[in-house]
PDB file of N, CA and C in Angstrom:
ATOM      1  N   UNK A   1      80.488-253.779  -7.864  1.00  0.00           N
ATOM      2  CA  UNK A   1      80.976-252.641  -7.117  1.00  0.00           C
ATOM      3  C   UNK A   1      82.439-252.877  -6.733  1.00  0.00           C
ATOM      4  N   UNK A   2      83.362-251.675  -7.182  1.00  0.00           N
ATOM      5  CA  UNK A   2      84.586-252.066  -6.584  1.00  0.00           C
ATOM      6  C   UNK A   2      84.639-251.720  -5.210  1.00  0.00           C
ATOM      7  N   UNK A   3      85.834-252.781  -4.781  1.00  0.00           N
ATOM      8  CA  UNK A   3      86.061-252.682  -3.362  1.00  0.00           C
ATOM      9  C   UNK A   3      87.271-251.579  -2.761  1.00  0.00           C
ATOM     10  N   UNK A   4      86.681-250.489  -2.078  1.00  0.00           N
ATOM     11  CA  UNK A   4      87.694-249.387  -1.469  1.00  0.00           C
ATOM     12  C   UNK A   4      88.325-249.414  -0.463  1.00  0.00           C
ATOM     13  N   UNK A   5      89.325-249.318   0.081  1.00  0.00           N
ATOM     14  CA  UNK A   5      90.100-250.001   1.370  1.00  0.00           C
ATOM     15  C   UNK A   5      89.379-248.947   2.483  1.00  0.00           C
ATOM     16  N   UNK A   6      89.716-249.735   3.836  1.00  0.00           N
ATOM     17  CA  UNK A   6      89.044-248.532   5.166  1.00  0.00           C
ATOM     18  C   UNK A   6      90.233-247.312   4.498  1.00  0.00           C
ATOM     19  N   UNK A   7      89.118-246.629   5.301  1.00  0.00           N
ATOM     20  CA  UNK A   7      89.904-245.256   5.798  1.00  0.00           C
ATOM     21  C   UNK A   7      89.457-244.858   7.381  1.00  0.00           C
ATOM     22  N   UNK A   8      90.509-244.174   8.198  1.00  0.00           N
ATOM     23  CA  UNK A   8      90.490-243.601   9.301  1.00  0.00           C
ATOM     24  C   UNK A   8      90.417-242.232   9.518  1.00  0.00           C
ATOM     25  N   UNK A   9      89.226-241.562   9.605  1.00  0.00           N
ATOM     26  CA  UNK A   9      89.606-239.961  10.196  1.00  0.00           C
ATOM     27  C   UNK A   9      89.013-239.703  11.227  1.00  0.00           C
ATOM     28  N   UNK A  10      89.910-239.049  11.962  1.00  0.00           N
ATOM     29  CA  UNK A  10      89.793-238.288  13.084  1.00  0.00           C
ATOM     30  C   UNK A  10      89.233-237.308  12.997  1.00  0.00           C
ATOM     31  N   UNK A  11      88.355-236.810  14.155  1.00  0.00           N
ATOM     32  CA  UNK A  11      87.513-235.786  14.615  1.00  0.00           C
ATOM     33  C   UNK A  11      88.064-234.941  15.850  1.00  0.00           C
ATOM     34  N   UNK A  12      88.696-233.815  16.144  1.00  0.00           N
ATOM     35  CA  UNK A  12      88.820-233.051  16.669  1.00  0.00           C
ATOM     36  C   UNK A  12      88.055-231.755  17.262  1.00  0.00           C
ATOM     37  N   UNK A  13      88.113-231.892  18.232  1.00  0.00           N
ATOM     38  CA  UNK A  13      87.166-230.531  18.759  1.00  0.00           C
ATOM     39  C   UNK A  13      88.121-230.083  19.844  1.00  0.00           C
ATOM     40  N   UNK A  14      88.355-228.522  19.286  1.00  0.00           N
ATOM     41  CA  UNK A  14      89.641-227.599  20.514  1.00  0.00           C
ATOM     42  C   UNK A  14      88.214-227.074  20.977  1.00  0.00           C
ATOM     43  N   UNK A  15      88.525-227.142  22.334  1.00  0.00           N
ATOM     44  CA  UNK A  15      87.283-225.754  22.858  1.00  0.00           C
ATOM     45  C   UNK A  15      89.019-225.103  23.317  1.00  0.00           C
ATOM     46  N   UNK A  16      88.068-223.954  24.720  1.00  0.00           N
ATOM     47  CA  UNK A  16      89.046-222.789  25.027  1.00  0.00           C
ATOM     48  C   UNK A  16      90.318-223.670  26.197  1.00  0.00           C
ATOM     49  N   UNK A  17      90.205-224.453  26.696  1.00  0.00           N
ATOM     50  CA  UNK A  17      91.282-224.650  27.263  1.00  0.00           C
ATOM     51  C   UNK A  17      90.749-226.558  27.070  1.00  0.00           C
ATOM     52  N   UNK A  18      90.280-226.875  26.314  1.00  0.00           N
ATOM     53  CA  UNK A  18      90.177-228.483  25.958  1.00  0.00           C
ATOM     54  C   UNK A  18      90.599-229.406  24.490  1.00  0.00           C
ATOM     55  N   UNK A  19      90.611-230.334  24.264  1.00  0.00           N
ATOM     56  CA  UNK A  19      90.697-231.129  23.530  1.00  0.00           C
ATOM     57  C   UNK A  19      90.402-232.251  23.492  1.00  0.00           C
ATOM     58  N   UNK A  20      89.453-232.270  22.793  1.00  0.00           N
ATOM     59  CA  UNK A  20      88.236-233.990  22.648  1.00  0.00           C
ATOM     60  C   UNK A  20      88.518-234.667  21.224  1.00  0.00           C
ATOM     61  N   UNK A  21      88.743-235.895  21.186  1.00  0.00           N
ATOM     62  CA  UNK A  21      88.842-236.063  19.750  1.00  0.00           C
ATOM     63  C   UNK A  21      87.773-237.633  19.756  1.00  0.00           C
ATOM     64  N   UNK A  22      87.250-238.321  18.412  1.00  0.00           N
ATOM     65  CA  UNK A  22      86.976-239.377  18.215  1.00  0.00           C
ATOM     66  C   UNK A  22      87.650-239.572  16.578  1.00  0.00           C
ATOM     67  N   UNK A  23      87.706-241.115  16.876  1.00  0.00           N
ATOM     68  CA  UNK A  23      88.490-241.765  15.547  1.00  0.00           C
ATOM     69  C   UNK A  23      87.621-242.611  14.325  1.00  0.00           C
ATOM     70  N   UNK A  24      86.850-242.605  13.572  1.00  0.00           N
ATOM     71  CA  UNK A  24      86.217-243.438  13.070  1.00  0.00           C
ATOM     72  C   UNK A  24      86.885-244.462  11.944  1.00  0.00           C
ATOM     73  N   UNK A  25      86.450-245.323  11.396  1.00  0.00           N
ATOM     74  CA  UNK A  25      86.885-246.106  10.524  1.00  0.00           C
ATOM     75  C   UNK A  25      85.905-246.579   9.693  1.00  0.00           C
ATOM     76  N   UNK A  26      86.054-245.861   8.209  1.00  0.00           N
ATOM     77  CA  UNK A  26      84.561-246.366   7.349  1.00  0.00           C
ATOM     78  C   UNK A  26      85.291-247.271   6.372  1.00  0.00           C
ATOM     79  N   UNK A  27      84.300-248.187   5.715  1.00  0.00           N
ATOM     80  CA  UNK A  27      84.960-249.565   5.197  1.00  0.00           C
ATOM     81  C   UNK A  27      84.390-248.993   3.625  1.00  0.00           C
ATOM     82  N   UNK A  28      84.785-250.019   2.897  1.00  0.00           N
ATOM     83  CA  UNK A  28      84.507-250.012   1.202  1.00  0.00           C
ATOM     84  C   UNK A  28      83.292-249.638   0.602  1.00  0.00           C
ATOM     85  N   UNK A  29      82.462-250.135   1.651  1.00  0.00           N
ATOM     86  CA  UNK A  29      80.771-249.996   1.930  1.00  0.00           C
ATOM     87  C   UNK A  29      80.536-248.119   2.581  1.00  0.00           C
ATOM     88  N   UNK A  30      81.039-247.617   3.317  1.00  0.00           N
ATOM     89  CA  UNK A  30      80.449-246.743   3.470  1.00  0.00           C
ATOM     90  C   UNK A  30      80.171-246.246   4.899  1.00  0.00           C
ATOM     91  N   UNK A  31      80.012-247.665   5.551  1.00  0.00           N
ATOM     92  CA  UNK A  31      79.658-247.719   7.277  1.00  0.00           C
ATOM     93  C   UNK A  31      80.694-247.171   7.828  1.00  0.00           C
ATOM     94  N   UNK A  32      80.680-246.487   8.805  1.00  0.00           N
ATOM     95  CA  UNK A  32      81.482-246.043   9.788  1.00  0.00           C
ATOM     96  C   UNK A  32      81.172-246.586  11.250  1.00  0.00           C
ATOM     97  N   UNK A  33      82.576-246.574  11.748  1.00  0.00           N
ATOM     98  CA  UNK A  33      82.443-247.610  13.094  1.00  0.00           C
ATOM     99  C   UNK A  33      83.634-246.361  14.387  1.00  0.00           C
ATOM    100  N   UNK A  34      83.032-246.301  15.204  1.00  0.00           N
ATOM    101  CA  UNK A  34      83.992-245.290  15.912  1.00  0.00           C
ATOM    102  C   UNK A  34      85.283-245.970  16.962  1.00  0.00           C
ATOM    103  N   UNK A  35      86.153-245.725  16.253  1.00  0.00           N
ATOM    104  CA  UNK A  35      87.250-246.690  17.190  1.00  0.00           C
ATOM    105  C   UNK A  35      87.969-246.244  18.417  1.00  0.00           C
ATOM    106  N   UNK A  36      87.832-245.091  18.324  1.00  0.00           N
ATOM    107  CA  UNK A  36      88.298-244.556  19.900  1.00  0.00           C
ATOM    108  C   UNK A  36      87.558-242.996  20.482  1.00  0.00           C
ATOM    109  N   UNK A  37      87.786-242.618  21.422  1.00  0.00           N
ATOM    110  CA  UNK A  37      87.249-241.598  21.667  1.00  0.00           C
ATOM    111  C   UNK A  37      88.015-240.554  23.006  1.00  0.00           C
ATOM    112  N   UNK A  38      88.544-239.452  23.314  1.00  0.00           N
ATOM    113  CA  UNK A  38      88.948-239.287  24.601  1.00  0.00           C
ATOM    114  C   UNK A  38      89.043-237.672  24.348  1.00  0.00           C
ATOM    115  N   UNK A  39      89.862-237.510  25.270  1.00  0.00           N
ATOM    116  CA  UNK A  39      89.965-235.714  25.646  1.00  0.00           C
ATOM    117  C   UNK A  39      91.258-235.747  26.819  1.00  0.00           C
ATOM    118  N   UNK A  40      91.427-234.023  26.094  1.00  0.00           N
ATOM    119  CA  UNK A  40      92.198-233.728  27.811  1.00  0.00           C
ATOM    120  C   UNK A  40      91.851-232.017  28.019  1.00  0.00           C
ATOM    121  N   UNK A  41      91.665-231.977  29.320  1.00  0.00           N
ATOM    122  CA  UNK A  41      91.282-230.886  29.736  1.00  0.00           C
ATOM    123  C   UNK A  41      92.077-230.195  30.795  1.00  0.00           C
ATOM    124  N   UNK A  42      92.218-228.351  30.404  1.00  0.00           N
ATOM    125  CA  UNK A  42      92.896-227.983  31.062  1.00  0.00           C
ATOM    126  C   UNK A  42      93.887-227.727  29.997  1.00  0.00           C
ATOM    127  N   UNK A  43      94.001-227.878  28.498  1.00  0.00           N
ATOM    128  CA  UNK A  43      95.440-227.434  27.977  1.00  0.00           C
ATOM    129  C   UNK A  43      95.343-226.181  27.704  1.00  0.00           C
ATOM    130  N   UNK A  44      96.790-226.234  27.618  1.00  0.00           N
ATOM    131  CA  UNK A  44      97.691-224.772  27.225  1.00  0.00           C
ATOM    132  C   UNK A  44      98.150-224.916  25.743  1.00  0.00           C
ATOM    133  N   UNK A  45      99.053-226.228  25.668  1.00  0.00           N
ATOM    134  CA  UNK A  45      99.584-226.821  24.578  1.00  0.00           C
ATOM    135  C   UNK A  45      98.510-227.156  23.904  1.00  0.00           C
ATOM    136  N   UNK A  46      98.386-226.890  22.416  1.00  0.00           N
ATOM    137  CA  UNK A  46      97.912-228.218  21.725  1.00  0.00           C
ATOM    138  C   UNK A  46      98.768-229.081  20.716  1.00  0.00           C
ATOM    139  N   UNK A  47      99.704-227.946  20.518  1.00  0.00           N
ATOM    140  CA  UNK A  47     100.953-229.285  19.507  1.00  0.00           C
ATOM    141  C   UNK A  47     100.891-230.960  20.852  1.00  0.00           C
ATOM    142  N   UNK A  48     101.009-229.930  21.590  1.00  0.00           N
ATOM    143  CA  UNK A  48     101.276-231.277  22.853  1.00  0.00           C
ATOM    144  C   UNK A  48     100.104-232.730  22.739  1.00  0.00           C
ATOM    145  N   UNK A  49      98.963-231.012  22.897  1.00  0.00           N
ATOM    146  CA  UNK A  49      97.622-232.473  22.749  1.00  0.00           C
ATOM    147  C   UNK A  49      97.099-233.423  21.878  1.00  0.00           C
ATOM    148  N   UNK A  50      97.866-232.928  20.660  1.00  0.00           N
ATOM    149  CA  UNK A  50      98.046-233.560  19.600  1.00  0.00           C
ATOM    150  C   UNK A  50      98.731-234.534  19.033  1.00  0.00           C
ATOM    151  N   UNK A  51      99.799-234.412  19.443  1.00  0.00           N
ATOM    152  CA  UNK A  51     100.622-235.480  19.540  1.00  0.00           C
ATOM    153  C   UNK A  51     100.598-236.620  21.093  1.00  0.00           C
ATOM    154  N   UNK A  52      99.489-236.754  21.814  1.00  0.00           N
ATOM    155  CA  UNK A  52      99.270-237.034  23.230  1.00  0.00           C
ATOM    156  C   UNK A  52      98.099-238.017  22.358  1.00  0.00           C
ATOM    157  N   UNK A  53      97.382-236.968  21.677  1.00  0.00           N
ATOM    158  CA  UNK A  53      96.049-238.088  21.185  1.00  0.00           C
ATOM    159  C   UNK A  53      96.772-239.191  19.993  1.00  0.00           C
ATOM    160  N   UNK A  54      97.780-238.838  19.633  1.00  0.00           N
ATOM    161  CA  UNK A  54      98.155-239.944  18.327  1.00  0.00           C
ATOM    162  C   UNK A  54      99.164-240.900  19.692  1.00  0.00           C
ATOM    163  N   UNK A  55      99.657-240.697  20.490  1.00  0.00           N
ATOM    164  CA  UNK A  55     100.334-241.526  21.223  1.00  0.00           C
ATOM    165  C   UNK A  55      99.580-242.595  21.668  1.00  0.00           C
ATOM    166  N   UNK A  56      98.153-242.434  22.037  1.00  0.00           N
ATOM    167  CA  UNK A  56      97.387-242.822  22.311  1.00  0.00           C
ATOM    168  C   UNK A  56      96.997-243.799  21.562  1.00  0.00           C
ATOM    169  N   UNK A  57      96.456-243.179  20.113  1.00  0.00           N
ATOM    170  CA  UNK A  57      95.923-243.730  19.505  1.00  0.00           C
ATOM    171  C   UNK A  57      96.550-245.195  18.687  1.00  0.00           C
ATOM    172  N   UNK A  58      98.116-244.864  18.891  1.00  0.00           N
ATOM    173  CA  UNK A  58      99.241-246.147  18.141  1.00  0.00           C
ATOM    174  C   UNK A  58      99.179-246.771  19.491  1.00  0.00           C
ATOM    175  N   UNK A  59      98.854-246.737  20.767  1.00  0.00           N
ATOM    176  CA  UNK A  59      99.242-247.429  21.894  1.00  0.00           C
ATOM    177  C   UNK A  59      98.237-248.409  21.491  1.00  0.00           C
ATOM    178  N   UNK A  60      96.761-248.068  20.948  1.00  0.00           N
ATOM    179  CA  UNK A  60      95.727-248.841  21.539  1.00  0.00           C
ATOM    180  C   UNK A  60      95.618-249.685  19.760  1.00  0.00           C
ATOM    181  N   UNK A  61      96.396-249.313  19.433  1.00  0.00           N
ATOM    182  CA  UNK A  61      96.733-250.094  18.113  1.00  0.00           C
ATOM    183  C   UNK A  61      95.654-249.656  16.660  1.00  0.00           C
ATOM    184  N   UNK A  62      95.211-248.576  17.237  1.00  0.00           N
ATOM    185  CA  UNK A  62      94.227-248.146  16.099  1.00  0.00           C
ATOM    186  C   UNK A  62      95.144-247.639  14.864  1.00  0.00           C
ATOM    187  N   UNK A  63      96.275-246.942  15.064  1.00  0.00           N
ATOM    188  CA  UNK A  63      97.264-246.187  14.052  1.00  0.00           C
ATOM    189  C   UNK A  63      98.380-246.816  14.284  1.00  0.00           C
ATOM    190  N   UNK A  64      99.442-246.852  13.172  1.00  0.00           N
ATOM    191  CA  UNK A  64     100.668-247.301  13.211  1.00  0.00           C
ATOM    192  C   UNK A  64     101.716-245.571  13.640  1.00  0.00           C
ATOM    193  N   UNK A  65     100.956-244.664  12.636  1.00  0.00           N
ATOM    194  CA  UNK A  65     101.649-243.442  12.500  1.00  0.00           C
ATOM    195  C   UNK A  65     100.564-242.395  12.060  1.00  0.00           C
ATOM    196  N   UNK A  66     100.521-241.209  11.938  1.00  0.00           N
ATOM    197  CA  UNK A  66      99.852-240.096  11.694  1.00  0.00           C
ATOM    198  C   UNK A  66      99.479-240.620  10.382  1.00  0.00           C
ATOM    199  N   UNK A  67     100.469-241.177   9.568  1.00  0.00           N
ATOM    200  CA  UNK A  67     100.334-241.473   8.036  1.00  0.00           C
ATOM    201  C   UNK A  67      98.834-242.229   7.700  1.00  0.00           C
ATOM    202  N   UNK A  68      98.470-242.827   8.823  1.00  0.00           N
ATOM    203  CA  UNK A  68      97.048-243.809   8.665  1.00  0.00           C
ATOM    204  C   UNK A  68      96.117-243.087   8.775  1.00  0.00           C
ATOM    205  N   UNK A  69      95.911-241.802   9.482  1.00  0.00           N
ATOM    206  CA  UNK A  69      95.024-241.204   9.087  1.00  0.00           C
ATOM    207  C   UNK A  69      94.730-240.289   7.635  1.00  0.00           C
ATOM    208  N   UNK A  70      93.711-241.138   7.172  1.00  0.00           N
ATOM    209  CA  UNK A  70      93.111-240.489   6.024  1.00  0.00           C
ATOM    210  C   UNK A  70      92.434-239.153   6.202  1.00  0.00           C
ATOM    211  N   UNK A  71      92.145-238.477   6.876  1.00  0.00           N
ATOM    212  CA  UNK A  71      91.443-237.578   7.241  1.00  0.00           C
ATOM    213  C   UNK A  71      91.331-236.659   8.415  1.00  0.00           C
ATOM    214  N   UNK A  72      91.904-235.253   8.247  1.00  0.00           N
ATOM    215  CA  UNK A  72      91.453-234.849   9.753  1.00  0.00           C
ATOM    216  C   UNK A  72      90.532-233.953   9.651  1.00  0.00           C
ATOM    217  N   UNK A  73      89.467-234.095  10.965  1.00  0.00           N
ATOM    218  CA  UNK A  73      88.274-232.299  10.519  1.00  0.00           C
ATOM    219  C   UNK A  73      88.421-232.044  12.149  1.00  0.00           C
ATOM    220  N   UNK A  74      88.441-230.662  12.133  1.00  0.00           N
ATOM    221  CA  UNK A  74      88.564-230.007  13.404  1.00  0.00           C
ATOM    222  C   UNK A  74      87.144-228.991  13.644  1.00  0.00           C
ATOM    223  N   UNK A  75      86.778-229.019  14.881  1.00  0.00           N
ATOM    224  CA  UNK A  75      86.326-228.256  15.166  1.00  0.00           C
ATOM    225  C   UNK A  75      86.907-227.135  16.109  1.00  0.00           C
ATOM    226  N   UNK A  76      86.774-226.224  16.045  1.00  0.00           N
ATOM    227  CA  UNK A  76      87.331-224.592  17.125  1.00  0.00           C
ATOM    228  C   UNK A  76      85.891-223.953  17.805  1.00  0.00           C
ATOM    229  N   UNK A  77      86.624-223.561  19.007  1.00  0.00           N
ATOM    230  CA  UNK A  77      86.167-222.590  19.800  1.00  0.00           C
ATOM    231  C   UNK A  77      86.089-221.536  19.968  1.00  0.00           C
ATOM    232  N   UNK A  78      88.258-221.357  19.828  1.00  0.00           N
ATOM    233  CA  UNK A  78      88.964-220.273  20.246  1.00  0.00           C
ATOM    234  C   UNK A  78      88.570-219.418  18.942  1.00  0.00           C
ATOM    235  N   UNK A  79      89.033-218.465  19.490  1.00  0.00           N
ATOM    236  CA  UNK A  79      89.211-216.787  18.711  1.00  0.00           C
ATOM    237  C   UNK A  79      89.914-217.032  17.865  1.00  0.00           C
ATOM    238  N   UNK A  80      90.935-217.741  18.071  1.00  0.00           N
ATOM    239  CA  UNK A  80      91.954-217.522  17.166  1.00  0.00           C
ATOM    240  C   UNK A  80      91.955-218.330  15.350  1.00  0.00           C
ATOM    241  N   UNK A  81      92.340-217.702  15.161  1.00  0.00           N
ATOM    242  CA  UNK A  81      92.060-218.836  13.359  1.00  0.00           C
ATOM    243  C   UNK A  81      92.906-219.612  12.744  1.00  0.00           C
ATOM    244  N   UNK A  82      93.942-219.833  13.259  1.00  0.00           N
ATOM    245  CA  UNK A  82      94.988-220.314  12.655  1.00  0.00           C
ATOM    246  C   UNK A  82      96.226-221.488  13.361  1.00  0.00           C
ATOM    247  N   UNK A  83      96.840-222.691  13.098  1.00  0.00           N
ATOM    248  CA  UNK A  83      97.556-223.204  13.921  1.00  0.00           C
ATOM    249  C   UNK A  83      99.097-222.416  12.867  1.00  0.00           C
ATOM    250  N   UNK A  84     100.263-222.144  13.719  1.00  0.00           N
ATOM    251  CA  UNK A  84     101.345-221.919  12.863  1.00  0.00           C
ATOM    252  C   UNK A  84     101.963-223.409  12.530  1.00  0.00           C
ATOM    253  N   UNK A  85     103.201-223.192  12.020  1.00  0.00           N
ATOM    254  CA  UNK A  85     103.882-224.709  12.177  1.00  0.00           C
ATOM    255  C   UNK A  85     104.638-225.220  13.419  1.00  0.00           C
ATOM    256  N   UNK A  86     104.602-224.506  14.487  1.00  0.00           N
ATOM    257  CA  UNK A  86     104.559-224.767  16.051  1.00  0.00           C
ATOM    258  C   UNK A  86     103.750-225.775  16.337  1.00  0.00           C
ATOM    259  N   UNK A  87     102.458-225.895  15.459  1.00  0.00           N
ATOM    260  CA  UNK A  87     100.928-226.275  16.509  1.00  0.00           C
ATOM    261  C   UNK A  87     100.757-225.284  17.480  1.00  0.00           C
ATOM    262  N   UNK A  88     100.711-224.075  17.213  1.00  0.00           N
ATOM    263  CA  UNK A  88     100.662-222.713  18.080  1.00  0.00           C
ATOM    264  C   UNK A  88      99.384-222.045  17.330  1.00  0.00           C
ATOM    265  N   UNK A  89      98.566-221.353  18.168  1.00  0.00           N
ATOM    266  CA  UNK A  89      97.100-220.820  17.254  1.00  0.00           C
ATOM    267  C   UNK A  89      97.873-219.372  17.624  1.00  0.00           C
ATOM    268  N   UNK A  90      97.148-218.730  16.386  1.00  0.00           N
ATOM    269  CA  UNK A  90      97.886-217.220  16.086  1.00  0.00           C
ATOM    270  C   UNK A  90      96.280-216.843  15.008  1.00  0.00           C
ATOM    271  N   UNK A  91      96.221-215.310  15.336  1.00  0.00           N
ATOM    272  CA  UNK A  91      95.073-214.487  14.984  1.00  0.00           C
ATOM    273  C   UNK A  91      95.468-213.666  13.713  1.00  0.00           C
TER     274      UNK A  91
END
């Protein structure tokens, strides 16, 4: 069996005025291991909260840069369907 390097993706969930995310890390094998987990509640911003959770996430040494994540999946709440290139949701 060849050997596949980790990969890191992030899990996102916007509700209506929140943002929760967890980070996993699955290895060559397949296993996944969850390396971080948090939220902030109460936003307005999410370009903000977004870049708040990767600040985070290079603090605690899980990421060097956005570039390490292999993967992002989001979940939504809001009405709205779309982020622009702001990080602004628009209908």
């Amino acid at each position: 069996m060849a050997y596949l390097r980790p990969v890191n993706i992030l899990v996102a969930n916007l509700g209506s005025t929140s943002f929760k995310f967890r980070l996993f890390r699955f290895d060559g094998a397949g296993d996944g291991t969850l390396l971080a987990k948090g939220g902030y509640e109460r936003v307005t911003d999410y370009g903000q909260a977004i870049d708040d959770c990767l600040t985070e996430l290079r603090a605690a040494g899980h990421v060097r840069s956005a570039d390490d994540l292999h993967g992002v999946g989001f979940k939504t709440d809001r009405k709205s369907t779309r982020l622009n290139s702001s990080h602004e949701w628009i209908s």
